[in-house]
Amino acid sequence: MPGASGWSPGWPALLPLAGFALTLAFGIFVWSRRGHAALQRSFAAVNVAVAVWNLDVFLLFTLRDGATAARLDRLLQVPLIALPFLALLFFWIHLGRRLAHPVLIGFGAWAALLVGISTGPSFLAGWRRLWFGWYGTPGPLYPLFVAYVVTYVALSTGLLAHEVRTTRDHLRRTQAQYLLGANLLLGLASLTNFLPLWDWQFLPLGNLASG
């Protein structure tokens, strides 16, 4: 990997740092609360996974040594891959759906497959320096992860939109509307994180939305 002498991180590194602090603190707070244990733990797990995602991006934006950045980024791929599944699981529990549903099981199996693939160069083939920091270059199987994230956005949007349309309970409808809006914001912003992988010199917005 090319050297990084003379390079120093700029303001983009502040975004994932703030996101890491906020989401980690919120995840710990949610975990410590009393109430619906499964719902709270699933929501806490989502926040911790988002915190790890922000930490990963912060390290990529600030580390000078590309080899160190690459090792840490590959190590942190597991919670990043798990994040869409954890978010879908939270929605599933929140809406009272059956956990043994084949859609949820199949999506979890897809996540497990990606975790196995992520350990080798077929997932991320390498890393390069962009204007805001280090960023991965996709391997031949990386499009499976892009499809996984797009599928998550479609599944979660459909699930929450169906709840908004069909529930007669005002509180549940309001909650579903809030979750739908927040999920669409984070989900669509997260798709911009794929642009730098294919030579678009665009600051990823997913971490800004997660903070």
PDB file of C-alpha atoms in Angstrom:
ATOM      1  CA  MET A   1       0.000   0.000   0.000  1.00  0.00           C
ATOM      2  CA  PRO A   2       1.259   3.499  -0.691  1.00  0.00           C
ATOM      3  CA  GLY A   3       2.772   5.517   2.116  1.00  0.00           C
ATOM      4  CA  ALA A   4       0.863   8.281   3.827  1.00  0.00           C
ATOM      5  CA  SER A   5       3.700  10.630   4.828  1.00  0.00           C
ATOM      6  CA  GLY A   6       2.524  14.194   5.315  1.00  0.00           C
ATOM      7  CA  TRP A   7      -1.167  13.238   5.373  1.00  0.00           C
ATOM      8  CA  SER A   8      -3.345  14.216   8.327  1.00  0.00           C
ATOM      9  CA  PRO A   9      -7.074  13.627   8.936  1.00  0.00           C
ATOM     10  CA  GLY A  10      -9.511  16.481   8.375  1.00  0.00           C
ATOM     11  CA  TRP A  11     -13.013  17.402   9.497  1.00  0.00           C
ATOM     12  CA  PRO A  12     -14.717  14.288   8.010  1.00  0.00           C
ATOM     13  CA  ALA A  13     -13.182  12.234  10.853  1.00  0.00           C
ATOM     14  CA  LEU A  14     -15.284  14.188  13.370  1.00  0.00           C
ATOM     15  CA  LEU A  15     -18.533  12.747  11.969  1.00  0.00           C
ATOM     16  CA  PRO A  16     -17.884   9.047  12.711  1.00  0.00           C
ATOM     17  CA  LEU A  17     -16.253   9.973  16.043  1.00  0.00           C
ATOM     18  CA  ALA A  18     -19.413  11.777  17.154  1.00  0.00           C
ATOM     19  CA  GLY A  19     -21.566   8.933  15.820  1.00  0.00           C
ATOM     20  CA  PHE A  20     -19.500   6.363  17.737  1.00  0.00           C
ATOM     21  CA  ALA A  21     -19.861   8.206  21.046  1.00  0.00           C
ATOM     22  CA  LEU A  22     -23.594   8.854  20.652  1.00  0.00           C
ATOM     23  CA  THR A  23     -24.669   5.402  19.479  1.00  0.00           C
ATOM     24  CA  LEU A  24     -22.476   3.515  21.969  1.00  0.00           C
ATOM     25  CA  ALA A  25     -23.807   5.598  24.875  1.00  0.00           C
ATOM     26  CA  PHE A  26     -27.394   5.132  23.674  1.00  0.00           C
ATOM     27  CA  GLY A  27     -26.912   1.381  23.238  1.00  0.00           C
ATOM     28  CA  ILE A  28     -25.611   1.045  26.808  1.00  0.00           C
ATOM     29  CA  PHE A  29     -28.498   3.169  28.092  1.00  0.00           C
ATOM     30  CA  VAL A  30     -31.111   1.045  26.290  1.00  0.00           C
ATOM     31  CA  TRP A  31     -29.538  -2.205  27.528  1.00  0.00           C
ATOM     32  CA  SER A  32     -29.679  -0.975  31.140  1.00  0.00           C
ATOM     33  CA  ARG A  33     -33.389  -0.094  31.041  1.00  0.00           C
ATOM     34  CA  ARG A  34     -36.111  -2.393  32.370  1.00  0.00           C
ATOM     35  CA  GLY A  35     -38.954  -3.569  30.190  1.00  0.00           C
ATOM     36  CA  HIS A  36     -39.339  -5.830  27.147  1.00  0.00           C
ATOM     37  CA  ALA A  37     -35.990  -7.654  27.381  1.00  0.00           C
ATOM     38  CA  ALA A  38     -35.877  -9.061  23.838  1.00  0.00           C
ATOM     39  CA  LEU A  39     -36.919  -5.756  22.261  1.00  0.00           C
ATOM     40  CA  GLN A  40     -34.462  -3.699  24.308  1.00  0.00           C
ATOM     41  CA  ARG A  41     -31.541  -6.051  23.735  1.00  0.00           C
ATOM     42  CA  SER A  42     -32.151  -6.181  20.000  1.00  0.00           C
ATOM     43  CA  PHE A  43     -32.292  -2.362  19.854  1.00  0.00           C
ATOM     44  CA  ALA A  44     -29.161  -2.078  22.010  1.00  0.00           C
ATOM     45  CA  ALA A  45     -27.394  -4.532  19.681  1.00  0.00           C
ATOM     46  CA  VAL A  46     -28.316  -2.354  16.679  1.00  0.00           C
ATOM     47  CA  ASN A  47     -26.846   0.728  18.363  1.00  0.00           C
ATOM     48  CA  VAL A  48     -23.640  -1.077  19.359  1.00  0.00           C
ATOM     49  CA  ALA A  49     -23.236  -2.356  15.779  1.00  0.00           C
ATOM     50  CA  VAL A  50     -23.707   1.195  14.453  1.00  0.00           C
ATOM     51  CA  ALA A  51     -21.122   2.382  16.999  1.00  0.00           C
ATOM     52  CA  VAL A  52     -18.633  -0.202  15.693  1.00  0.00           C
ATOM     53  CA  TRP A  53     -19.377   0.926  12.134  1.00  0.00           C
ATOM     54  CA  ASN A  54     -18.599   4.517  13.112  1.00  0.00           C
ATOM     55  CA  LEU A  55     -15.429   3.408  14.905  1.00  0.00           C
ATOM     56  CA  ASP A  56     -14.311   1.536  11.784  1.00  0.00           C
ATOM     57  CA  VAL A  57     -14.824   4.601   9.587  1.00  0.00           C
ATOM     58  CA  PHE A  58     -13.102   6.846  12.139  1.00  0.00           C
ATOM     59  CA  LEU A  59     -10.045   4.591  12.086  1.00  0.00           C
ATOM     60  CA  LEU A  60     -10.021   4.506   8.281  1.00  0.00           C
ATOM     61  CA  PHE A  61     -10.217   8.300   8.208  1.00  0.00           C
ATOM     62  CA  THR A  62      -7.430   8.864  10.769  1.00  0.00           C
ATOM     63  CA  LEU A  63      -4.840   6.078  10.529  1.00  0.00           C
ATOM     64  CA  ARG A  64      -1.728   6.957   8.545  1.00  0.00           C
ATOM     65  CA  ASP A  65      -0.590   3.381   7.920  1.00  0.00           C
ATOM     66  CA  GLY A  66      -2.603   1.621   5.241  1.00  0.00           C
ATOM     67  CA  ALA A  67      -1.699  -1.899   6.364  1.00  0.00           C
ATOM     68  CA  THR A  68      -2.987  -1.225   9.885  1.00  0.00           C
ATOM     69  CA  ALA A  69      -6.163   0.355   8.506  1.00  0.00           C
ATOM     70  CA  ALA A  70      -6.736  -2.668   6.279  1.00  0.00           C
ATOM     71  CA  ARG A  71      -6.299  -5.195   9.109  1.00  0.00           C
ATOM     72  CA  LEU A  72      -8.672  -3.338  11.415  1.00  0.00           C
ATOM     73  CA  ASP A  73     -11.250  -2.772   8.681  1.00  0.00           C
ATOM     74  CA  ARG A  74     -11.312  -6.475   7.768  1.00  0.00           C
ATOM     75  CA  LEU A  75     -11.579  -7.403  11.464  1.00  0.00           C
ATOM     76  CA  LEU A  76     -14.559  -5.068  11.960  1.00  0.00           C
ATOM     77  CA  GLN A  77     -16.484  -6.335   8.932  1.00  0.00           C
ATOM     78  CA  VAL A  78     -18.371  -8.905  11.043  1.00  0.00           C
ATOM     79  CA  PRO A  79     -20.467  -6.417  13.091  1.00  0.00           C
ATOM     80  CA  LEU A  80     -20.940  -4.275   9.971  1.00  0.00           C
ATOM     81  CA  ILE A  81     -22.363  -7.240   8.085  1.00  0.00           C
ATOM     82  CA  ALA A  82     -24.541  -8.180  11.074  1.00  0.00           C
ATOM     83  CA  LEU A  83     -26.041  -4.667  11.325  1.00  0.00           C
ATOM     84  CA  PRO A  84     -28.811  -5.013   8.675  1.00  0.00           C
ATOM     85  CA  PHE A  85     -29.863  -8.376  10.126  1.00  0.00           C
ATOM     86  CA  LEU A  86     -29.907  -6.969  13.678  1.00  0.00           C
ATOM     87  CA  ALA A  87     -31.997  -4.004  12.526  1.00  0.00           C
ATOM     88  CA  LEU A  88     -34.477  -6.273  10.732  1.00  0.00           C
ATOM     89  CA  LEU A  89     -34.628  -8.497  13.836  1.00  0.00           C
ATOM     90  CA  PHE A  90     -35.458  -5.441  15.973  1.00  0.00           C
ATOM     91  CA  PHE A  91     -38.325  -4.468  13.655  1.00  0.00           C
ATOM     92  CA  TRP A  92     -39.536  -8.061  13.623  1.00  0.00           C
ATOM     93  CA  ILE A  93     -39.671  -8.183  17.445  1.00  0.00           C
ATOM     94  CA  HIS A  94     -41.174  -4.702  17.713  1.00  0.00           C
ATOM     95  CA  LEU A  95     -44.022  -5.649  15.376  1.00  0.00           C
ATOM     96  CA  GLY A  96     -44.628  -8.980  17.134  1.00  0.00           C
ATOM     97  CA  ARG A  97     -43.788 -11.130  14.122  1.00  0.00           C
ATOM     98  CA  ARG A  98     -42.875 -14.829  14.362  1.00  0.00           C
ATOM     99  CA  LEU A  99     -39.087 -15.211  14.705  1.00  0.00           C
ATOM    100  CA  ALA A 100     -39.138 -18.547  12.882  1.00  0.00           C
ATOM    101  CA  HIS A 101     -40.370 -16.832   9.701  1.00  0.00           C
ATOM    102  CA  PRO A 102     -38.438 -18.080   6.633  1.00  0.00           C
ATOM    103  CA  VAL A 103     -37.694 -14.520   5.438  1.00  0.00           C
ATOM    104  CA  LEU A 104     -35.896 -13.666   8.685  1.00  0.00           C
ATOM    105  CA  ILE A 105     -34.107 -17.020   8.774  1.00  0.00           C
ATOM    106  CA  GLY A 106     -33.037 -16.680   5.143  1.00  0.00           C
ATOM    107  CA  PHE A 107     -31.759 -13.157   5.694  1.00  0.00           C
ATOM    108  CA  GLY A 108     -29.766 -14.358   8.701  1.00  0.00           C
ATOM    109  CA  ALA A 109     -28.246 -17.150   6.601  1.00  0.00           C
ATOM    110  CA  TRP A 110     -27.268 -14.570   3.956  1.00  0.00           C
ATOM    111  CA  ALA A 111     -25.530 -12.542   6.682  1.00  0.00           C
ATOM    112  CA  ALA A 112     -23.666 -15.640   7.907  1.00  0.00           C
ATOM    113  CA  LEU A 113     -22.500 -16.393   4.348  1.00  0.00           C
ATOM    114  CA  LEU A 114     -21.172 -12.842   3.982  1.00  0.00           C
ATOM    115  CA  VAL A 115     -19.300 -13.115   7.283  1.00  0.00           C
ATOM    116  CA  GLY A 116     -17.478 -16.163   5.922  1.00  0.00           C
ATOM    117  CA  ILE A 117     -16.694 -14.434   2.625  1.00  0.00           C
ATOM    118  CA  SER A 118     -15.463 -11.254   4.364  1.00  0.00           C
ATOM    119  CA  THR A 119     -12.321 -12.964   5.666  1.00  0.00           C
ATOM    120  CA  GLY A 120     -10.745 -13.158   2.203  1.00  0.00           C
ATOM    121  CA  PRO A 121      -9.842 -10.918  -0.741  1.00  0.00           C
ATOM    122  CA  SER A 122     -12.960 -11.896  -2.686  1.00  0.00           C
ATOM    123  CA  PHE A 123     -14.884  -9.515  -0.385  1.00  0.00           C
ATOM    124  CA  LEU A 124     -12.494  -6.564  -0.073  1.00  0.00           C
ATOM    125  CA  ALA A 125      -9.561  -6.884  -2.436  1.00  0.00           C
ATOM    126  CA  GLY A 126      -7.501  -3.991  -1.063  1.00  0.00           C
ATOM    127  CA  TRP A 127      -7.497  -0.441   0.313  1.00  0.00           C
ATOM    128  CA  ARG A 128      -6.500   2.931  -1.121  1.00  0.00           C
ATOM    129  CA  ARG A 129      -6.192   6.494   0.094  1.00  0.00           C
ATOM    130  CA  LEU A 130      -9.000   8.858  -0.865  1.00  0.00           C
ATOM    131  CA  TRP A 131      -9.252  12.540   0.055  1.00  0.00           C
ATOM    132  CA  PHE A 132     -11.022  11.746   3.347  1.00  0.00           C
ATOM    133  CA  GLY A 133      -9.051   8.620   4.358  1.00  0.00           C
ATOM    134  CA  TRP A 134      -8.508   4.942   3.547  1.00  0.00           C
ATOM    135  CA  TYR A 135     -11.287   3.082   1.766  1.00  0.00           C
ATOM    136  CA  GLY A 136     -11.708  -0.483   0.536  1.00  0.00           C
ATOM    137  CA  THR A 137     -11.728  -1.708  -3.048  1.00  0.00           C
ATOM    138  CA  PRO A 138     -14.401  -4.330  -3.807  1.00  0.00           C
ATOM    139  CA  GLY A 139     -13.565  -7.925  -4.585  1.00  0.00           C
ATOM    140  CA  PRO A 140     -15.576 -10.083  -7.029  1.00  0.00           C
ATOM    141  CA  LEU A 141     -18.076 -11.209  -4.355  1.00  0.00           C
ATOM    142  CA  TYR A 142     -18.609  -7.797  -2.750  1.00  0.00           C
ATOM    143  CA  PRO A 143     -21.767  -7.116  -4.839  1.00  0.00           C
ATOM    144  CA  LEU A 144     -23.432  -9.801  -2.686  1.00  0.00           C
ATOM    145  CA  PHE A 145     -23.093  -7.406   0.254  1.00  0.00           C
ATOM    146  CA  VAL A 146     -24.491  -4.499  -1.776  1.00  0.00           C
ATOM    147  CA  ALA A 147     -27.492  -6.665  -2.714  1.00  0.00           C
ATOM    148  CA  TYR A 148     -27.867  -7.669   0.957  1.00  0.00           C
ATOM    149  CA  VAL A 149     -28.057  -4.029   2.086  1.00  0.00           C
ATOM    150  CA  VAL A 150     -30.489  -3.089  -0.704  1.00  0.00           C
ATOM    151  CA  THR A 151     -32.639  -6.105   0.235  1.00  0.00           C
ATOM    152  CA  TYR A 152     -32.627  -4.960   3.859  1.00  0.00           C
ATOM    153  CA  VAL A 153     -33.831  -1.479   2.889  1.00  0.00           C
ATOM    154  CA  ALA A 154     -36.616  -3.012   0.777  1.00  0.00           C
ATOM    155  CA  LEU A 155     -37.694  -5.569   3.419  1.00  0.00           C
ATOM    156  CA  SER A 156     -37.656  -3.160   6.360  1.00  0.00           C
ATOM    157  CA  THR A 157     -39.453  -0.443   4.393  1.00  0.00           C
ATOM    158  CA  GLY A 158     -42.157  -2.868   3.291  1.00  0.00           C
ATOM    159  CA  LEU A 159     -42.562  -4.250   6.811  1.00  0.00           C
ATOM    160  CA  LEU A 160     -42.933  -0.834   8.453  1.00  0.00           C
ATOM    161  CA  ALA A 161     -45.102   0.615   5.670  1.00  0.00           C
ATOM    162  CA  HIS A 162     -47.476  -2.345   6.023  1.00  0.00           C
ATOM    163  CA  GLU A 163     -47.751  -1.654   9.761  1.00  0.00           C
ATOM    164  CA  VAL A 164     -48.511   2.037   9.100  1.00  0.00           C
ATOM    165  CA  ARG A 165     -51.270   1.110   6.633  1.00  0.00           C
ATOM    166  CA  THR A 166     -52.938  -1.693   8.581  1.00  0.00           C
ATOM    167  CA  THR A 167     -52.729  -0.960  12.324  1.00  0.00           C
ATOM    168  CA  ARG A 168     -55.687   0.711  13.994  1.00  0.00           C
ATOM    169  CA  ASP A 169     -53.726   1.608  17.109  1.00  0.00           C
ATOM    170  CA  HIS A 170     -52.681   5.282  17.047  1.00  0.00           C
ATOM    171  CA  LEU A 171     -49.535   4.752  19.146  1.00  0.00           C
ATOM    172  CA  ARG A 172     -48.338   1.815  17.042  1.00  0.00           C
ATOM    173  CA  ARG A 173     -48.970   3.782  13.844  1.00  0.00           C
ATOM    174  CA  THR A 174     -47.000   6.759  15.177  1.00  0.00           C
ATOM    175  CA  GLN A 175     -44.130   4.513  16.235  1.00  0.00           C
ATOM    176  CA  ALA A 176     -44.121   2.769  12.862  1.00  0.00           C
ATOM    177  CA  GLN A 177     -44.133   6.113  11.023  1.00  0.00           C
ATOM    178  CA  TYR A 178     -41.157   7.342  13.049  1.00  0.00           C
ATOM    179  CA  LEU A 179     -39.224   4.091  12.509  1.00  0.00           C
ATOM    180  CA  LEU A 180     -40.063   4.122   8.805  1.00  0.00           C
ATOM    181  CA  GLY A 181     -38.753   7.670   8.348  1.00  0.00           C
ATOM    182  CA  ALA A 182     -35.590   7.093  10.399  1.00  0.00           C
ATOM    183  CA  ASN A 183     -34.884   3.773   8.690  1.00  0.00           C
ATOM    184  CA  LEU A 184     -35.310   5.254   5.217  1.00  0.00           C
ATOM    185  CA  LEU A 185     -32.990   8.141   6.099  1.00  0.00           C
ATOM    186  CA  LEU A 186     -30.233   5.887   7.419  1.00  0.00           C
ATOM    187  CA  GLY A 187     -30.779   3.172   4.801  1.00  0.00           C
ATOM    188  CA  LEU A 188     -30.660   5.486   1.782  1.00  0.00           C
ATOM    189  CA  ALA A 189     -27.752   7.483   3.234  1.00  0.00           C
ATOM    190  CA  SER A 190     -25.879   4.229   3.832  1.00  0.00           C
ATOM    191  CA  LEU A 191     -26.075   3.400   0.139  1.00  0.00           C
ATOM    192  CA  THR A 192     -23.777   6.389  -0.519  1.00  0.00           C
ATOM    193  CA  ASN A 193     -21.070   4.476   1.390  1.00  0.00           C
ATOM    194  CA  PHE A 194     -20.752   2.201  -1.633  1.00  0.00           C
ATOM    195  CA  LEU A 195     -19.939   5.031  -4.062  1.00  0.00           C
ATOM    196  CA  PRO A 196     -16.228   5.447  -3.127  1.00  0.00           C
ATOM    197  CA  LEU A 197     -15.696   1.715  -3.673  1.00  0.00           C
ATOM    198  CA  TRP A 198     -16.282   2.256  -7.385  1.00  0.00           C
ATOM    199  CA  ASP A 199     -14.206   5.429  -7.879  1.00  0.00           C
ATOM    200  CA  TRP A 200     -16.814   8.039  -6.898  1.00  0.00           C
ATOM    201  CA  GLN A 201     -14.906  10.560  -4.744  1.00  0.00           C
ATOM    202  CA  PHE A 202     -17.963  11.145  -2.572  1.00  0.00           C
ATOM    203  CA  LEU A 203     -17.964  11.507   1.233  1.00  0.00           C
ATOM    204  CA  PRO A 204     -20.063   8.621   2.610  1.00  0.00           C
ATOM    205  CA  LEU A 205     -23.204   9.940   4.295  1.00  0.00           C
ATOM    206  CA  GLY A 206     -24.301   6.801   6.156  1.00  0.00           C
ATOM    207  CA  ASN A 207     -22.227   7.654   9.205  1.00  0.00           C
ATOM    208  CA  LEU A 208     -23.525  11.225   9.295  1.00  0.00           C
ATOM    209  CA  ALA A 209     -27.102   9.899   9.318  1.00  0.00           C
ATOM    210  CA  SER A 210     -26.349   7.307  12.000  1.00  0.00           C
ATOM    211  CA  GLY A 211     -25.021   9.965  14.360  1.00  0.00           C
TER     212      GLY A 211
END
